[in-house]
Coordinates of C-alpha atoms in Angstrom, one line a residue:
Chain A
M48 CA 0.0 0.0 0.0
S49 CA 1.3 3.5 -0.7
D50 CA 0.2 7.0 -1.2
T51 CA -2.9 6.1 -3.2
A52 CA -3.0 2.5 -2.6
W53 CA -6.3 1.5 -4.4
R54 CA -5.2 0.4 -7.8
L55 CA -7.1 1.0 -10.9
P56 CA -8.0 -2.2 -12.5
A57 CA -7.1 -3.0 -16.1
H58 CA -10.7 -2.3 -17.3
W59 CA -11.2 0.8 -15.1
S60 CA -14.1 3.1 -15.5
P61 CA -14.6 6.8 -14.6
S62 CA -16.9 5.7 -11.7
V63 CA -14.0 3.5 -10.3
E64 CA -11.7 6.5 -10.5
L65 CA -14.4 8.7 -8.9
L66 CA -14.8 6.1 -6.1
A67 CA -11.1 6.1 -5.5
T68 CA -11.0 9.9 -5.3
T69 CA -14.0 10.1 -3.0
T70 CA -12.7 7.3 -0.7
Y71 CA -9.3 9.0 -0.6
K72 CA -10.9 12.3 0.4
L73 CA -13.1 10.7 3.1
I74 CA -10.4 8.5 4.7
R75 CA -8.4 11.4 6.3
P76 CA -11.3 12.8 8.4
F77 CA -12.4 9.3 9.1
E78 CA -9.0 8.4 10.5
A79 CA -8.9 11.6 12.5
M80 CA -12.4 10.9 13.9
A81 CA -11.2 7.4 14.9
L82 CA -8.2 8.8 16.8
L83 CA -10.4 11.4 18.5
L84 CA -12.8 8.6 19.7
Q85 CA -9.8 6.6 20.9
A86 CA -8.7 9.6 22.9
T87 CA -12.2 10.0 24.4
N88 CA -12.2 6.3 25.2
L89 CA -8.9 6.6 27.0
F90 CA -10.1 9.6 29.1
A91 CA -13.4 7.7 29.9
S92 CA -11.4 4.7 31.0
A93 CA -9.3 6.8 33.3
I94 CA -12.5 7.7 35.1
N95 CA -14.4 4.4 34.9
D96 CA -11.8 1.7 35.2
R97 CA -9.6 0.8 38.2
Y98 CA -5.9 1.3 37.5
K99 CA -2.6 0.7 39.4
P100 CA -1.2 4.0 40.8
I101 CA 1.2 4.3 37.8
G102 CA -1.6 3.5 35.4
L103 CA -3.6 6.6 35.6
P104 CA -1.0 9.1 34.4
V105 CA 0.0 6.8 31.6
V106 CA -3.7 6.5 30.4
L107 CA -4.1 10.3 30.6
A108 CA -0.9 10.9 28.7
L109 CA -2.0 8.4 26.0
G110 CA -5.3 10.2 25.7
V111 CA -3.4 13.5 25.1
V112 CA -1.1 11.9 22.5
H113 CA -4.2 10.5 20.6
L114 CA -5.8 13.9 20.7
A115 CA -2.7 15.5 19.2
L116 CA -2.5 12.7 16.6
A117 CA -6.1 13.3 15.6
G118 CA -5.3 17.0 15.0
L119 CA -2.2 16.1 13.0
V120 CA -4.0 13.6 10.8
L121 CA -6.8 16.1 10.1
R122 CA -4.3 18.8 9.2
H123 CA -2.0 16.6 7.2
R124 CA -2.5 12.9 6.4
G125 CA -3.4 9.7 8.2
P126 CA -1.4 6.5 8.5
L127 CA -3.4 4.6 5.9
T128 CA -2.5 7.0 3.1
R129 CA 1.1 7.4 4.1
G130 CA 2.2 3.9 3.2
R131 CA 2.7 0.4 4.7
T132 CA 5.1 1.5 7.4
W133 CA 2.7 4.0 9.0
T134 CA -0.3 1.7 8.7
A135 CA 1.7 -1.1 10.3
A136 CA 2.8 1.3 13.1
W137 CA -0.9 2.3 13.8
I138 CA -2.0 -1.3 14.0
A139 CA 1.0 -2.2 16.2
M140 CA 0.2 0.8 18.4
I141 CA -3.4 -0.4 18.9
F142 CA -2.2 -3.9 20.1
V143 CA 0.6 -2.6 22.2
V144 CA -1.6 0.0 24.0
Q145 CA -4.3 -2.7 24.7
M146 CA -1.6 -5.0 26.1
L147 CA -0.1 -2.2 28.2
L148 CA -3.5 -1.1 29.6
A149 CA -4.4 -4.6 30.5
H150 CA -1.2 -4.8 32.6
L151 CA -1.9 -1.4 34.2
L152 CA -5.4 -2.3 35.3
A153 CA -5.9 -3.4 38.9
P154 CA -4.9 -7.0 39.2
G155 CA -7.6 -9.4 37.9
D156 CA -9.8 -6.7 36.4
F157 CA -9.1 -7.4 32.7
A158 CA -12.0 -9.2 31.1
A159 CA -13.1 -10.6 34.4
S160 CA -16.6 -9.2 34.6
G161 CA -18.0 -11.3 31.8
V162 CA -19.5 -8.3 29.9
G163 CA -16.7 -7.4 27.6
V164 CA -13.1 -6.2 27.6
P165 CA -12.0 -3.0 29.3
M166 CA -11.0 -0.4 26.7
G167 CA -12.4 -2.7 24.0
N168 CA -13.7 0.2 22.0
Y169 CA -10.1 1.6 21.8
V170 CA -9.4 -1.3 19.4
L171 CA -12.8 -1.7 17.8
I172 CA -13.2 2.0 16.6
P173 CA -10.2 1.8 14.1
L174 CA -11.7 -1.6 12.9
A175 CA -14.5 0.5 11.3
V176 CA -11.9 2.5 9.5
F177 CA -10.1 -0.7 8.4
A178 CA -13.4 -2.1 7.1
F179 CA -13.9 1.2 5.1
Y180 CA -10.5 1.1 3.6
P181 CA -10.2 -0.7 0.2
W182 CA -7.2 -2.9 1.0
G183 CA -5.6 -4.1 -2.2
G184 CA -7.7 -1.9 -4.5
F185 CA -11.3 -1.9 -5.6
R186 CA -11.1 -4.9 -7.9
D187 CA -8.8 -7.2 -5.9
V188 CA -11.7 -8.5 -3.7
G189 CA -9.8 -11.7 -2.7
R190 CA -6.9 -9.9 -1.3
R191 CA -9.1 -7.4 0.5
R192 CA -11.1 -10.1 2.2
L193 CA -8.0 -11.9 3.3
I194 CA -6.5 -8.8 4.9
E195 CA -9.8 -8.0 6.6
A196 CA -10.2 -11.6 7.9
G197 CA -6.7 -11.5 9.3
L198 CA -7.3 -8.1 11.0
I199 CA -10.6 -9.3 12.6
T200 CA -9.1 -12.5 13.8
A201 CA -6.0 -10.8 15.3
I202 CA -8.2 -8.2 17.0
V203 CA -10.6 -10.8 18.5
L204 CA -7.8 -13.2 19.6
H205 CA -5.6 -10.5 21.1
P206 CA -7.5 -10.3 24.4
L207 CA -7.3 -14.1 24.7
L208 CA -3.6 -13.8 24.2
I209 CA -3.4 -11.1 26.9
L210 CA -5.5 -13.3 29.3
G211 CA -3.4 -16.3 28.6
L212 CA -0.2 -14.5 29.3
M213 CA -1.6 -12.9 32.5
H214 CA -3.3 -16.1 33.9
R215 CA -1.0 -18.7 32.4
W216 CA -3.9 -19.9 30.2
Q217 CA -6.1 -20.7 33.3
L218 CA -9.2 -18.9 31.8
T219 CA -12.5 -18.7 33.6
G220 CA -16.0 -18.8 32.2
A221 CA -16.2 -15.0 32.7
H222 CA -13.1 -14.5 30.7
V223 CA -14.5 -16.5 27.8
R224 CA -17.9 -14.7 28.0
S225 CA -16.1 -11.3 27.9
V226 CA -14.0 -12.2 24.9
A227 CA -17.1 -13.7 23.1
L228 CA -19.0 -10.5 23.7
Y229 CA -16.0 -8.5 22.5
A230 CA -16.0 -10.6 19.3
G231 CA -19.6 -9.7 18.8
W232 CA -18.9 -6.0 19.1
A233 CA -15.9 -6.4 16.7
L234 CA -18.3 -7.7 14.1
V235 CA -20.7 -4.8 14.7
W236 CA -17.9 -2.2 14.3
F237 CA -16.7 -3.9 11.2
L238 CA -20.2 -3.8 9.7
V239 CA -20.4 -0.1 10.6
G240 CA -17.3 0.5 8.5
K241 CA -18.7 -1.6 5.7
G242 CA -22.0 0.4 5.9
I243 CA -20.1 3.7 5.5
A244 CA -18.2 2.3 2.5
W245 CA -21.6 1.2 1.0
L246 CA -23.0 4.8 1.5
C247 CA -19.9 6.1 -0.2
R248 CA -20.5 3.9 -3.2
I249 CA -24.1 5.0 -3.4
A250 CA -23.0 8.7 -3.2
V251 CA -20.5 8.1 -6.1
Q252 CA -23.1 6.4 -8.2
V253 CA -25.6 9.2 -7.7
E254 CA -23.0 11.8 -8.6
T255 CA -22.0 9.8 -11.7
E256 CA -25.6 9.5 -12.8
A257 CA -26.2 13.3 -12.2
L258 CA -23.1 14.1 -14.2
S259 CA -24.1 11.8 -17.0
A260 CA -27.7 13.3 -17.1
S261 CA -26.3 16.8 -17.2
Y262 CA -24.0 15.8 -20.2
N263 CA -26.9 14.2 -22.0
T264 CA -29.1 17.3 -21.4
A265 CA -26.4 19.6 -22.7
L266 CA -25.6 17.5 -25.8
G267 CA -29.3 16.8 -26.5
D268 CA -30.1 20.5 -26.5
L269 CA -27.2 21.2 -28.7
H270 CA -28.3 18.6 -31.3
T271 CA -31.8 20.1 -31.3
Y272 CA -30.4 23.6 -31.8
V273 CA -28.1 22.6 -34.7
E274 CA -31.0 20.8 -36.5
R275 CA -33.2 23.9 -36.0
A276 CA -30.4 26.2 -37.3
A277 CA -30.1 24.0 -40.4
D278 CA -33.8 24.2 -40.9
Q279 CA -33.8 28.0 -40.5
I280 CA -30.9 28.4 -43.1
E281 CA -32.8 26.1 -45.5
A282 CA -35.9 28.2 -44.9
G283 CA -34.0 31.3 -46.0
Y284 CA -33.2 32.9 -42.6
E285 CA -30.1 35.2 -42.6
A286 CA -27.3 32.7 -42.2
R287 CA -25.1 35.2 -40.3
E288 CA -27.7 35.7 -37.6
V289 CA -28.3 32.0 -37.2
A290 CA -24.5 31.5 -37.0
Q291 CA -24.2 34.1 -34.3
R292 CA -27.0 32.5 -32.2
L293 CA -25.3 29.1 -32.7
R294 CA -22.0 30.5 -31.7
Q295 CA -23.4 31.9 -28.5
L296 CA -25.1 28.6 -27.7
T297 CA -22.0 26.6 -28.3
A298 CA -20.0 28.9 -26.1
T299 CA -22.6 28.5 -23.3
R300 CA -22.5 24.7 -23.6
R301 CA -18.7 24.7 -23.8
R302 CA -18.6 26.7 -20.6
Q303 CA -20.9 24.3 -18.8
L304 CA -18.8 21.3 -19.8
L305 CA -15.5 23.1 -19.1
L306 CA -16.5 24.1 -15.6
Q307 CA -17.3 20.5 -14.7
D308 CA -13.5 19.8 -14.3
D309 CA -11.7 20.1 -11.0
H310 CA -9.2 22.4 -12.6
V311 CA -9.9 24.4 -15.7
G312 CA -7.3 25.8 -18.1
A313 CA -7.2 29.6 -17.8
V314 CA -6.6 29.8 -21.5
D315 CA -9.8 27.9 -22.1
I316 CA -11.8 30.2 -19.9
F317 CA -10.5 33.2 -21.8
K318 CA -10.9 31.8 -25.2
N319 CA -14.5 30.7 -24.5
A320 CA -15.4 34.2 -23.1
I321 CA -13.9 35.8 -26.3
R322 CA -15.5 33.3 -28.7
A323 CA -19.0 34.0 -27.3
H324 CA -18.9 37.4 -28.9
G325 CA -17.8 36.3 -32.4
D326 CA -16.6 39.1 -34.6
R327 CA -18.2 41.8 -32.3
L328 CA -15.1 41.5 -30.1
R329 CA -11.5 41.9 -31.4
L330 CA -8.6 40.9 -29.2
L331 CA -5.7 43.3 -29.7
S332 CA -3.5 41.7 -27.2
G333 CA -4.1 38.7 -24.9
P334 CA -2.6 37.6 -21.7
A335 CA 0.2 35.0 -21.7
L336 CA -1.5 32.2 -19.7
G337 CA 0.6 29.1 -20.6
G338 CA -0.3 26.1 -18.6
L339 CA -2.1 27.9 -15.8
T340 CA -5.1 26.1 -14.5
V341 CA -7.7 27.5 -12.1
P342 CA -9.5 25.4 -9.4
R343 CA -13.2 25.1 -10.3
E344 CA -14.7 27.4 -7.7
Y345 CA -12.4 30.2 -8.8
A346 CA -12.8 29.3 -12.5
I347 CA -16.6 29.8 -12.2
L348 CA -15.9 33.3 -10.8
L349 CA -13.3 34.2 -13.4
D350 CA -15.6 33.0 -16.1
Q351 CA -18.5 35.1 -14.8
G352 CA -16.1 38.1 -14.4
L353 CA -14.8 37.8 -17.9
A354 CA -18.3 37.5 -19.3
D355 CA -19.4 40.7 -17.6
L356 CA -16.2 42.6 -18.5
L357 CA -16.2 41.6 -22.2
K358 CA -19.9 42.3 -22.5
N359 CA -19.1 45.8 -21.3
V360 CA -16.4 46.1 -23.9
V361 CA -18.8 45.0 -26.7
V362 CA -21.7 47.1 -25.6
H363 CA -19.9 50.3 -24.4
G364 CA -16.2 49.9 -25.3
G365 CA -16.2 49.7 -29.1
G366 CA -15.4 46.0 -29.2
L367 CA -11.6 46.3 -29.1
V368 CA -9.9 44.8 -26.0
E369 CA -6.4 44.4 -24.6
M370 CA -5.9 42.1 -21.7
D371 CA -2.8 41.3 -19.5
L372 CA -2.5 38.9 -16.7
E373 CA 0.1 38.4 -14.0
V374 CA 0.3 35.7 -11.3
A375 CA 2.2 36.4 -8.1
D376 CA 1.9 34.7 -4.7
S377 CA -0.9 32.5 -6.0
T378 CA -3.1 35.5 -6.9
M379 CA -3.9 36.5 -10.5
T380 CA -4.2 40.1 -11.5
L381 CA -6.1 40.7 -14.8
D382 CA -6.0 44.1 -16.5
V383 CA -8.7 44.7 -19.1
R384 CA -8.7 47.8 -21.3
D385 CA -11.1 48.8 -24.0
H386 CA -11.0 51.6 -26.6
G387 CA -14.4 53.1 -26.0
P388 CA -15.4 56.4 -24.4
G389 CA -14.2 55.4 -21.0
L390 CA -16.0 54.7 -17.7
E391 CA -16.8 57.3 -15.1
P392 CA -16.1 56.4 -11.4
S393 CA -19.8 57.1 -10.7
Q394 CA -20.9 54.6 -13.3
F395 CA -18.4 52.0 -12.0
D396 CA -19.5 52.6 -8.3
A397 CA -23.3 52.6 -9.1
P398 CA -24.8 50.3 -6.5
G399 CA -26.5 47.2 -8.0
S400 CA -24.6 47.5 -11.3
S401 CA -23.3 44.3 -12.9
L402 CA -19.7 45.5 -12.1
Q403 CA -20.5 46.1 -8.5
R404 CA -22.2 42.7 -8.2
L405 CA -19.1 41.1 -9.7
R406 CA -16.9 43.1 -7.3
E407 CA -18.9 41.8 -4.3
R408 CA -18.5 38.2 -5.5
L409 CA -14.8 38.7 -6.0
V410 CA -14.3 40.3 -2.5
E411 CA -16.1 37.3 -0.9
R412 CA -13.4 35.1 -2.4
G413 CA -10.5 37.3 -1.4
G414 CA -10.3 39.2 -4.8
D415 CA -11.4 42.6 -6.0
L416 CA -12.4 44.7 -9.0
Q417 CA -11.0 48.2 -9.4
L418 CA -11.4 51.0 -11.9
R419 CA -8.0 52.1 -13.1
P420 CA -7.0 55.6 -14.3
A421 CA -7.9 56.1 -17.9
P422 CA -5.0 55.0 -20.1
P423 CA -3.3 57.3 -22.7
G424 CA -5.5 57.2 -25.8
G425 CA -8.7 56.9 -23.8
G426 CA -10.9 53.9 -23.0
A427 CA -11.8 52.2 -19.8
A428 CA -9.3 50.1 -17.8
V429 CA -10.3 47.8 -14.9
R430 CA -8.3 45.4 -12.8
L431 CA -9.6 42.1 -11.5
T432 CA -7.7 40.3 -8.8
L433 CA -8.5 36.7 -7.7
P434 CA -6.6 34.2 -5.5
L435 CA -5.9 30.8 -7.1
Q436 CA -6.0 28.9 -3.8
P437 CA -8.2 29.3 -0.7
R438 CA -6.6 31.6 1.9
S439 CA -5.5 29.8 5.0
Chain B
M4 CA 3.6 26.5 -54.7
R5 CA 2.6 23.3 -52.9
I6 CA 1.1 23.3 -49.4
L7 CA 0.5 20.2 -47.4
V8 CA -2.7 20.4 -45.2
V9 CA -2.8 17.6 -42.5
E10 CA -6.4 17.8 -41.1
D11 CA -8.7 14.9 -40.2
M12 CA -11.9 16.9 -39.9
G13 CA -13.6 17.2 -43.2
I14 CA -15.2 20.7 -42.7
A15 CA -12.0 22.2 -41.4
A16 CA -9.9 20.6 -44.2
D17 CA -12.3 22.0 -46.8
M18 CA -12.1 25.5 -45.2
A19 CA -8.3 25.4 -45.2
H20 CA -8.1 24.1 -48.8
N21 CA -10.6 26.7 -50.1
E22 CA -8.9 29.6 -48.3
L23 CA -5.4 28.6 -49.4
T24 CA -6.2 28.0 -53.0
Q25 CA -8.3 31.2 -53.3
A26 CA -5.9 33.5 -51.5
M27 CA -2.6 32.1 -52.6
S28 CA -3.3 30.4 -55.9
C29 CA -1.4 27.4 -54.8
E30 CA -1.8 23.7 -54.9
S31 CA -3.1 22.3 -51.6
V32 CA -2.6 18.7 -50.8
V33 CA -5.0 17.5 -48.1
V34 CA -4.1 14.4 -46.0
A35 CA -6.3 13.3 -43.2
D36 CA -4.1 10.6 -41.6
P37 CA -0.9 11.7 -39.8
V38 CA 1.0 8.5 -40.7
A39 CA 0.2 9.0 -44.4
A40 CA 1.2 12.6 -44.0
L41 CA 4.6 11.7 -42.5
D42 CA 5.1 9.4 -45.5
R43 CA 4.2 12.2 -47.9
M44 CA 6.6 14.6 -46.1
R45 CA 9.5 12.1 -46.5
H46 CA 9.0 11.6 -50.2
D47 CA 7.5 14.9 -51.5
H48 CA 8.6 18.5 -51.3
F49 CA 6.2 21.1 -49.9
D50 CA 6.7 24.8 -49.7
A51 CA 4.8 24.9 -46.4
A52 CA 2.7 22.7 -44.2
V53 CA -0.5 23.4 -42.3
I54 CA -0.8 20.9 -39.4
D55 CA -3.6 20.0 -37.1
M56 CA -2.5 19.0 -33.5
L57 CA -4.7 16.0 -32.6
F58 CA -6.2 13.3 -34.8
Q59 CA -9.4 11.9 -33.5
A60 CA -9.2 8.4 -34.9
H61 CA -5.6 8.0 -33.5
S62 CA -6.5 9.5 -30.1
D63 CA -9.6 7.4 -29.7
E64 CA -7.8 4.2 -30.5
F65 CA -4.9 5.0 -28.2
E66 CA -7.3 6.0 -25.4
R67 CA -9.2 2.7 -25.7
R68 CA -5.9 0.8 -25.4
R69 CA -4.8 3.1 -22.5
R70 CA -8.0 2.4 -20.6
N71 CA -7.7 -1.3 -21.2
G72 CA -4.2 -1.3 -19.7
E73 CA -2.7 -2.4 -23.1
V74 CA -0.3 0.5 -23.4
R75 CA 3.3 0.0 -22.2
L76 CA 5.9 2.8 -21.8
T77 CA 8.2 0.6 -23.9
D78 CA 5.8 0.3 -26.8
A79 CA 7.4 1.2 -30.2
R80 CA 4.9 4.0 -30.7
L81 CA 2.9 6.0 -28.2
H82 CA 0.2 8.6 -28.9
L83 CA 0.7 10.2 -32.3
S84 CA 0.0 13.9 -32.6
G85 CA 0.8 16.9 -34.8
L86 CA 4.1 17.2 -32.9
A87 CA 5.5 14.3 -35.0
L88 CA 4.6 16.2 -38.2
L89 CA 6.1 19.4 -36.8
Q90 CA 9.3 17.6 -36.0
A91 CA 9.4 16.1 -39.5
A92 CA 8.7 19.4 -41.1
G93 CA 11.5 21.0 -39.0
M94 CA 14.0 18.4 -40.2
A95 CA 12.9 19.0 -43.9
R96 CA 13.1 22.8 -43.2
T97 CA 9.5 23.2 -44.3
P98 CA 7.8 26.3 -42.9
T99 CA 4.9 25.2 -40.8
V100 CA 1.6 26.7 -39.4
L101 CA -0.1 24.9 -36.5
W102 CA -3.8 25.0 -37.4
T103 CA -5.7 24.1 -34.2
S104 CA -8.8 24.8 -32.2
G105 CA -6.7 24.8 -29.1
E106 CA -9.0 22.6 -27.0
P107 CA -8.0 21.9 -23.4
N108 CA -6.2 18.6 -24.3
R109 CA -3.8 20.5 -26.7
R110 CA -2.6 23.1 -24.2
L111 CA 0.7 21.5 -23.3
H112 CA 1.3 20.5 -27.0
L113 CA 1.1 24.1 -28.1
M114 CA 3.6 25.1 -25.5
F115 CA 5.9 22.3 -26.4
A116 CA 5.7 23.2 -30.1
H117 CA 6.8 26.7 -29.2
E118 CA 9.4 25.8 -26.7
Q119 CA 11.0 22.8 -28.4
F120 CA 10.4 23.2 -32.1
R121 CA 10.4 27.0 -32.1
C122 CA 7.1 26.9 -34.0
R123 CA 6.3 30.5 -34.9
G124 CA 3.1 30.0 -37.0
M125 CA -0.1 29.3 -35.1
C126 CA -3.5 29.9 -36.5
P127 CA -6.9 29.1 -34.8
K128 CA -9.5 27.2 -36.8
E129 CA -12.3 29.4 -35.5
V130 CA -10.9 32.7 -36.8
R131 CA -11.8 32.9 -40.5
G132 CA -9.5 34.3 -43.2
T133 CA -6.2 34.3 -41.4
L134 CA -4.7 31.0 -42.5
A135 CA -3.4 32.3 -45.8
T136 CA -1.8 35.3 -44.0
A137 CA -0.2 32.9 -41.5
V138 CA 1.2 30.7 -44.3
Q139 CA 2.6 33.6 -46.2
A140 CA 4.2 34.9 -43.0
V141 CA 6.0 31.7 -42.2
I142 CA 7.2 31.2 -45.8
A143 CA 8.6 34.7 -45.6
G144 CA 10.3 33.8 -42.3
R145 CA 8.1 36.0 -40.2
E146 CA 6.3 35.0 -37.0
H147 CA 2.5 34.8 -37.1
I148 CA 0.9 33.7 -33.9
D149 CA -2.8 34.7 -33.6
P150 CA -3.6 36.6 -30.3
L151 CA -6.1 33.8 -29.4
L152 CA -3.3 31.2 -29.5
R153 CA -0.7 33.4 -28.1
M154 CA -2.5 33.1 -24.8
H155 CA -1.2 29.5 -24.8
L156 CA 2.3 30.7 -24.5
P157 CA 3.8 31.2 -21.0
T158 CA 5.3 34.4 -19.5
R159 CA 9.1 34.6 -19.5
S160 CA 9.2 34.1 -15.8
T161 CA 7.3 30.7 -16.0
P162 CA 9.5 27.7 -15.8
T163 CA 9.8 25.8 -19.1
L164 CA 8.2 22.4 -19.8
R165 CA 11.7 21.0 -19.9
E166 CA 12.5 22.3 -16.4
T167 CA 9.2 21.3 -15.0
F168 CA 8.6 17.8 -16.4
F169 CA 11.7 16.6 -18.2
S170 CA 14.7 17.4 -16.1
A171 CA 15.4 13.8 -15.0
E172 CA 14.8 10.6 -16.9
S173 CA 13.2 8.8 -13.9
R174 CA 10.8 11.7 -13.3
R175 CA 9.6 11.9 -16.9
A176 CA 9.0 8.1 -16.8
M177 CA 7.0 8.6 -13.6
W178 CA 4.9 11.3 -15.3
R179 CA 4.2 8.8 -18.1
A180 CA 3.4 6.0 -15.7
M181 CA 0.9 8.2 -13.9
A182 CA -0.6 9.3 -17.3
L183 CA -1.2 5.5 -18.0
G184 CA -3.5 5.5 -14.9
L185 CA -1.1 4.1 -12.3
H186 CA -1.8 5.5 -8.9
D187 CA 0.3 3.7 -6.3
H188 CA 4.0 4.1 -5.7
A189 CA 4.7 0.4 -6.1
R190 CA 3.1 0.1 -9.5
I191 CA 4.6 3.4 -10.7
G192 CA 8.0 2.2 -9.6
R193 CA 7.6 -1.2 -11.3
A194 CA 6.6 0.5 -14.6
V195 CA 9.5 2.9 -14.4
G196 CA 12.1 0.4 -13.0
I197 CA 12.7 2.1 -9.7
T198 CA 11.7 1.3 -6.1
A199 CA 8.5 2.5 -4.5
G200 CA 10.6 4.4 -2.0
R201 CA 12.4 6.3 -4.7
V202 CA 9.0 7.2 -6.2
R203 CA 7.9 8.5 -2.8
R204 CA 11.1 10.5 -2.4
N205 CA 10.5 12.2 -5.8
V206 CA 6.9 13.2 -5.7
E207 CA 7.2 16.1 -3.3
E208 CA 9.8 17.8 -5.5
M209 CA 7.8 17.0 -8.7
R210 CA 4.8 18.7 -7.1
R211 CA 6.8 21.7 -6.1
K212 CA 7.9 22.1 -9.8
L213 CA 4.4 21.6 -11.0
V214 CA 3.0 24.3 -8.7
A215 CA 5.8 26.7 -9.9
F216 CA 4.7 26.0 -13.5
D217 CA 1.0 26.1 -12.8
P218 CA 0.2 28.0 -9.6
G219 CA -3.4 26.8 -9.9
C220 CA -2.3 23.3 -8.8
S221 CA -2.6 22.6 -5.1
D222 CA 0.5 22.5 -2.9
Q223 CA -1.6 21.1 -0.1
G224 CA -2.5 17.4 0.6
P225 CA -0.8 14.3 -0.8
P226 CA 1.5 15.1 -3.7
T227 CA 0.9 11.9 -5.6
A228 CA -2.8 12.5 -5.8
E229 CA -2.2 15.9 -7.3
L230 CA 0.4 14.6 -9.8
V231 CA -1.8 11.7 -10.8
R232 CA -4.7 14.1 -11.4
Y233 CA -2.6 16.4 -13.5
A234 CA -1.0 13.5 -15.5
S235 CA -4.4 12.0 -16.2
Q236 CA -5.9 15.3 -17.3
N237 CA -3.0 15.7 -19.7
W238 CA -2.3 12.1 -20.8
E239 CA -2.3 13.1 -24.5
F240 CA 0.9 15.1 -23.8
F241 CA 2.7 12.9 -21.3
L242 CA 2.2 9.9 -23.6
D243 CA 3.0 11.7 -26.8
D244 CA 5.3 9.8 -29.0
T245 CA 7.3 12.8 -30.1
V246 CA 7.7 14.1 -26.6
R247 CA 9.1 10.7 -25.7
K248 CA 11.5 10.8 -28.6
V249 CA 12.8 14.2 -27.6
Y250 CA 12.9 13.3 -23.9
P251 CA 13.3 9.5 -23.7

């Protein structure tokens, strides 16, 4: 197992890839939650169980360590996605802590009540995470079942081993009942993990179906419009007008498809925004964008911003535009200049105007929209700033 | 004057042919298949070439094999694109115009054409009436890059493709393995011929270079997931046959 351990099968499908991505995103908070519950379990045990004098500070210290680990995992990554060594270390830690606590309990207290194993949940909570985790990948079912069976067996038999070592294998009926009950709970926790994995698969399936439906709708509409446009041209409509309407529709549909991606090429956003206006907009100079991509939530905002700014250029700015873009410290700065009569500050600042609405949306995301001093030769110049990553 | 037009889409090929023959009174030879075009370039002389970047039939067939896990990094030929024709035209000293729609999956190809083959003729399919001007410019040794396609070029301060992706042999092989759809370190390592540990040690630096090249990529979270996402999104480039020839 490694960084992204679930392997894509030879005949992979997008839904398998989506399932891998979704599982990978869920596993980190799930691991952090398990460590948090383990910490809670340790603190509860410090209150409820009887320990030797040295036992109490050890249990409390372990609780604090688990709390810190939960925070670290939530902020960075958990053991399952860090590779075999870290996963093995977590599993080993679980067994060692259970063994240690059993020896720190008051003599004879471990699994002696007949109603379960003290600190049993400390081991069983991570079992839910292990049941969720796709050991060996999504298609290698045999390997996954083998690993899961091995883990359950080891977890169930471990208290027996502890009891055997502590009582030289002289087990009482209460001991056996405790371990049997513990085994039952192990099964329950395992099924909880499997249930969560099942919900995850349902969520992925729903998302895939919704995505597929939206593609079908977009393409179905497009086909209808193309057929209608052909009919209109045959019926003698002005071909240029029909072409303009088709171009606008294509640009809209292209935008919808483009903005489905996690990361969208900046150049594609710009080109689409320019294409939508056909020959009513002429690009005098464009920004050098290279391989820059924009995360989807910012891409949507950039796309809307460009649509508003270029519409202004077409309607008020004479249709000629110059654009320049710079990226520094993960923030893009876009300068847009037209060759129209210019834009008065009072027009720019007018409450409720499209530019002010755009500015509000940009400010919400850590960006801004400013009117720049009129450039030599006239025209309006505005500057749009937008971060490329969420601000921590 | 003879101009070779390599274009697989019928409507676009007709548009190019009509525009060139009307504006330049030249002979335009239209070839739809890139393999056939490479053959023509080896045997015939052309005064200029107009080259499309991706060829749907080749891309679809390659993508089917990639999804089925049938592509190996050691295969004799990987994904064939207009870069192969551009390289052949460069060797034959034939002035060339890239004639492309510049869709998302051609983004890195255009940058590579500019950076590696010094391609100075780029014309978008959607802008009518500029192809002949572009061809005349490259024949005269002048640059003609349409403002729409110029946006594909990086700023001077952006690291080059070579610095970002191709600086070390093992790292470019790792990019290719990830573009094949391999996700875990062990399998990437096996495909590349290095250990999983070495893959793990490389990914952080590879991600750092990627973020310097494309600040929109995330520098948070697991590096391999980000690299795999990027490689999968741009598989047409990382598995390009000509890119592999230039950077084995």
